[in-house]
Amino acid sequence: MCGIIGFTGNIPAKDVIIGGLETLEYRGYDSAGVALLCDGEITVRKRTGKVEELKKLCADMDNPATCGIGHTRWATHGGVTDVNAHPHRCGQVVLIHNGIIENYRQLITEYGLADDIISETDTEVVAALIDKFYEGDPVKAIKKAVKVLSGAFGLCIMFQDIPDTIYCIRNVSPLVAATSDRGSVIASDLTALIAYSKDYFVVPEYHLLTLTKDGIDVRDMKGNEVKPQMLSVNWDIASAQKGGYPFFMLKEIYEQPDAIRNTVAPRVMDGMPDFTDDGIDDSVFENIDKVTVIGCGTAMHAGMVGKHLIEAKLRIPVQVEIASEFRYKNPIIDEKTLTIVLSQSGETIDTLEAMKLAKANGSKVISIVNVKGSSIARESDYVLYTHAGPEIAVASTKAYTVQVAAMYLIAARMGVVKKLVSDSETKKFMTKLINTPNIIEETLEGANDIKRVANHIKLSPDAFYIGRGLDYTMSLEASLKLKEISYIHAEAYAAGELKHGTIALITENVPVIAIATQEDVYEKVISNIREVKARGAYVILISMDEKVDDVKICDKHIRIPKLDPEFTAFATAVILQLIAYYTSEAKGLDVDKPRNLAKSVTVE
Ligand code: F6R
């Protein structure tokens, strides 16, 4: 949450910073600001609204500065106002921050900072503190301040009297950095670095970085020079651009076939699942007797799909846990529990903390993560990277289906190692998994039909998703997606549970999206559909039927390709994503940046 960028080099900084903020905007869009350092003067401009607003505010700025910092905010402490926007200035110091300083009130009292601050933010307190400690030695002042901060922070700091230099330090909140022939750049996310270099490093926690146009100096808190481990990006700038699509979300929906191919193909050897290149040893699976899956939101829903498969195929119990709940539990897990942690960003703080708790209880952790070198990836015992490329839209789509594919890979390998599934059965399963991108491509061909469905849904304040078994799990994800980008109140219900209360909400024309892809409960779902149809619902049925003409069952039928029940999730997910997408688009909303949300939730 919050996008931050700093640049110092040999080209004008303003365009670098504002361009970077545009690519980072999905991390927060309550306000944006920039600070430029030139000839002993720091100019700050900031304003509420999206980066577009900042751009207008800076249009008349002809500042030759080659050093600057910028921020796009997701508000935590203090309302969405100009004064609360970053950068914050206090005396000689101007800084930007991502994270939360938990003891900021205490610091105000302890260091007598009340008169120095004008905003309601925790961040400004850090600026005031560093300025208080500053007596000409920036490193000394920053170290002294950081020692008394508690909480999460990624900080980029400039001093008015130190030309062309940015200081950075972090705890928990992500920061990545790179150097190029144009200068040194630091940001909260790779998408802002890729225009400058494909080689980067993750800033180590509690290390102080000094960025100048000639390079980046990294030192630990004792002042020892540290050589950070370099990583390379395996996608290019085009992946972080819309490429002709009206929104990133639509682009990312269409990228799913390739994302799954890139995730699955490298893990198949002679038709069998293989984690040799990931360094995941078979011993991880050998002695486990249960699985705990941890994630938030969509990532957690992907884990639920995995649970269905593992329990049905392997008969191993799987508990899916909401990370923010799990982290404050006394969990029933031990060294015989395998913990699987799912996170696109690899930075979700609740997931990270929940994972640490699982490890502390003796469980081995495999993380399924999309962002290389992210905190969750680094701190887990093993990591299975998904190769979805950058996901920019706030609403997760391709990251979800690749997470499901990764869960399927784990289930397949676990079945082999524990000798629960024969090699020939596993090979058949893998052939189907390898084929899922083709299924998704086929499903995407029906996208136009879905636009018509969305035109009905957009008129309603409420919508309901129903299904049984795996389809109920899909309903949960579908209702989250519709809520977050179309602002329509949506509920997911186990189809058989509806009549125990919620059916009271079904009235004339209320959209009910019924998912009936599971053979064993198909007839049961159809009966539940008849119950809502009898009460006037407008039913959209998603099933494998060639044709459904019966108006007593549905008003609209969306067909998914004929598939084995355990593989329907991929096709169904795409349909449900498109329903949410087209509904939001039909309402004229900013699909990629839904209100109140941000990508990468680094606060509790
Ligand atoms: C919804 C969505 C969120 C994320 C959740 C976890 O579309 O994207 O629910 O899935 O915030 O994020 P990661 O996967 O980065 O841990």
CSV table of N, CA and C and ligand atoms in Angstrom, one decimal, residues 296-300 342-348 351 376 391 394-396 403 477 480-481 484 598-601, ligand 1:
chain,number,residue,atom,x,y,z
A,296,CYS,N,-5.2,-14.2,2.1
A,296,CYS,CA,-6.3,-13.2,2.3
A,296,CYS,C,-7.1,-13.1,1.0
A,297,GLY,N,-8.3,-12.8,1.1
A,297,GLY,CA,-9.1,-12.4,-0.1
A,297,GLY,C,-9.1,-13.5,-1.2
A,298,THR,N,-8.8,-13.0,-2.4
A,298,THR,CA,-8.8,-13.9,-3.6
A,298,THR,C,-7.7,-15.0,-3.4
A,299,ALA,N,-6.6,-14.7,-2.8
A,299,ALA,CA,-5.6,-15.7,-2.7
A,299,ALA,C,-6.1,-16.8,-1.8
A,300,MET,N,-6.8,-16.4,-0.7
A,300,MET,CA,-7.4,-17.4,0.2
A,300,MET,C,-8.4,-18.3,-0.6
A,342,LEU,N,-0.5,-18.5,0.3
A,342,LEU,CA,-0.7,-17.9,-1.0
A,342,LEU,C,-0.7,-16.4,-1.0
A,343,SER,N,0.1,-15.8,-1.9
A,343,SER,CA,0.1,-14.3,-2.0
A,343,SER,C,0.6,-13.9,-3.3
A,344,GLN,N,-0.1,-13.1,-4.0
A,344,GLN,CA,0.3,-12.5,-5.3
A,344,GLN,C,1.5,-11.6,-5.0
A,345,SER,N,1.3,-10.7,-4.2
A,345,SER,CA,2.4,-9.6,-3.9
A,345,SER,C,3.5,-10.2,-3.1
A,346,GLY,N,3.2,-11.1,-2.2
A,346,GLY,CA,4.3,-11.6,-1.3
A,346,GLY,C,4.5,-10.6,-0.2
A,347,GLU,N,3.7,-9.6,-0.1
A,347,GLU,CA,3.9,-8.5,0.9
A,347,GLU,C,2.8,-8.4,1.9
A,348,THR,N,1.7,-9.1,1.7
A,348,THR,CA,0.5,-8.9,2.5
A,348,THR,C,0.9,-9.2,4.0
A,351,THR,N,-0.7,-12.1,6.0
A,351,THR,CA,-0.3,-13.4,5.5
A,351,THR,C,1.2,-13.7,5.9
A,376,ILE,N,7.3,-12.6,1.7
A,376,ILE,CA,6.8,-13.9,2.0
A,376,ILE,C,7.7,-15.0,1.3
A,391,GLU,N,0.8,-8.0,-12.0
A,391,GLU,CA,-0.6,-7.9,-11.9
A,391,GLU,C,-0.9,-6.4,-11.4
A,394,VAL,N,-6.2,-3.7,-9.5
A,394,VAL,CA,-6.4,-4.0,-8.0
A,394,VAL,C,-7.1,-5.4,-7.9
A,395,ALA,N,-8.1,-5.6,-8.7
A,395,ALA,CA,-8.8,-6.9,-8.6
A,395,ALA,C,-8.0,-8.0,-9.2
A,396,SER,N,-7.7,-9.0,-8.4
A,396,SER,CA,-6.8,-10.1,-8.9
A,396,SER,C,-7.6,-11.0,-9.8
A,403,GLN,N,-2.5,-19.3,-9.0
A,403,GLN,CA,-2.4,-19.9,-7.7
A,403,GLN,C,-3.2,-21.2,-7.6
A,477,GLU,N,-15.5,-16.3,-4.5
A,477,GLU,CA,-14.5,-15.4,-5.2
A,477,GLU,C,-15.3,-14.5,-6.1
A,480,LEU,N,-16.9,-11.6,-4.2
A,480,LEU,CA,-15.8,-10.6,-3.9
A,480,LEU,C,-15.5,-9.7,-5.1
A,481,LYS,N,-15.3,-10.4,-6.2
A,481,LYS,CA,-14.9,-9.6,-7.4
A,481,LYS,C,-16.0,-8.6,-7.8
A,484,GLU,N,-16.1,-5.6,-5.2
A,484,GLU,CA,-15.0,-4.7,-5.2
A,484,GLU,C,-14.9,-3.8,-6.4
A,598,ALA,N,-6.5,-0.8,-2.5
A,598,ALA,CA,-5.1,-0.7,-3.1
A,598,ALA,C,-4.6,-2.1,-3.2
A,599,LYS,N,-3.6,-2.2,-4.1
A,599,LYS,CA,-3.0,-3.5,-4.3
A,599,LYS,C,-1.9,-3.7,-3.2
A,600,SER,N,-1.6,-4.9,-2.8
A,600,SER,CA,-0.5,-5.1,-1.9
A,600,SER,C,-0.8,-4.5,-0.5
A,601,VAL,N,-1.5,-5.2,0.3
A,601,VAL,CA,-2.0,-4.7,1.6
A,601,VAL,C,-1.0,-4.9,2.7
B,1,F6R,C1,-9.2,-9.1,-4.6
B,1,F6R,C2,-7.7,-9.1,-4.3
B,1,F6R,C3,-7.4,-9.3,-2.8
B,1,F6R,C4,-6.0,-10.0,-2.7
B,1,F6R,C5,-5.6,-10.0,-1.2
B,1,F6R,C6,-4.3,-10.7,-1.0
B,1,F6R,O1,-9.3,-9.0,-6.0
B,1,F6R,O2,-6.9,-8.9,-5.1
B,1,F6R,O3,-8.4,-9.9,-2.1
B,1,F6R,O4,-6.2,-11.3,-3.2
B,1,F6R,O5,-5.5,-8.6,-0.8
B,1,F6R,O6,-3.3,-10.1,-1.7
B,1,F6R,P1,-2.0,-10.9,-2.0
B,1,F6R,O7,-2.3,-12.1,-2.9
B,1,F6R,O8,-1.0,-10.0,-2.7
B,1,F6R,O9,-1.5,-11.4,-0.7
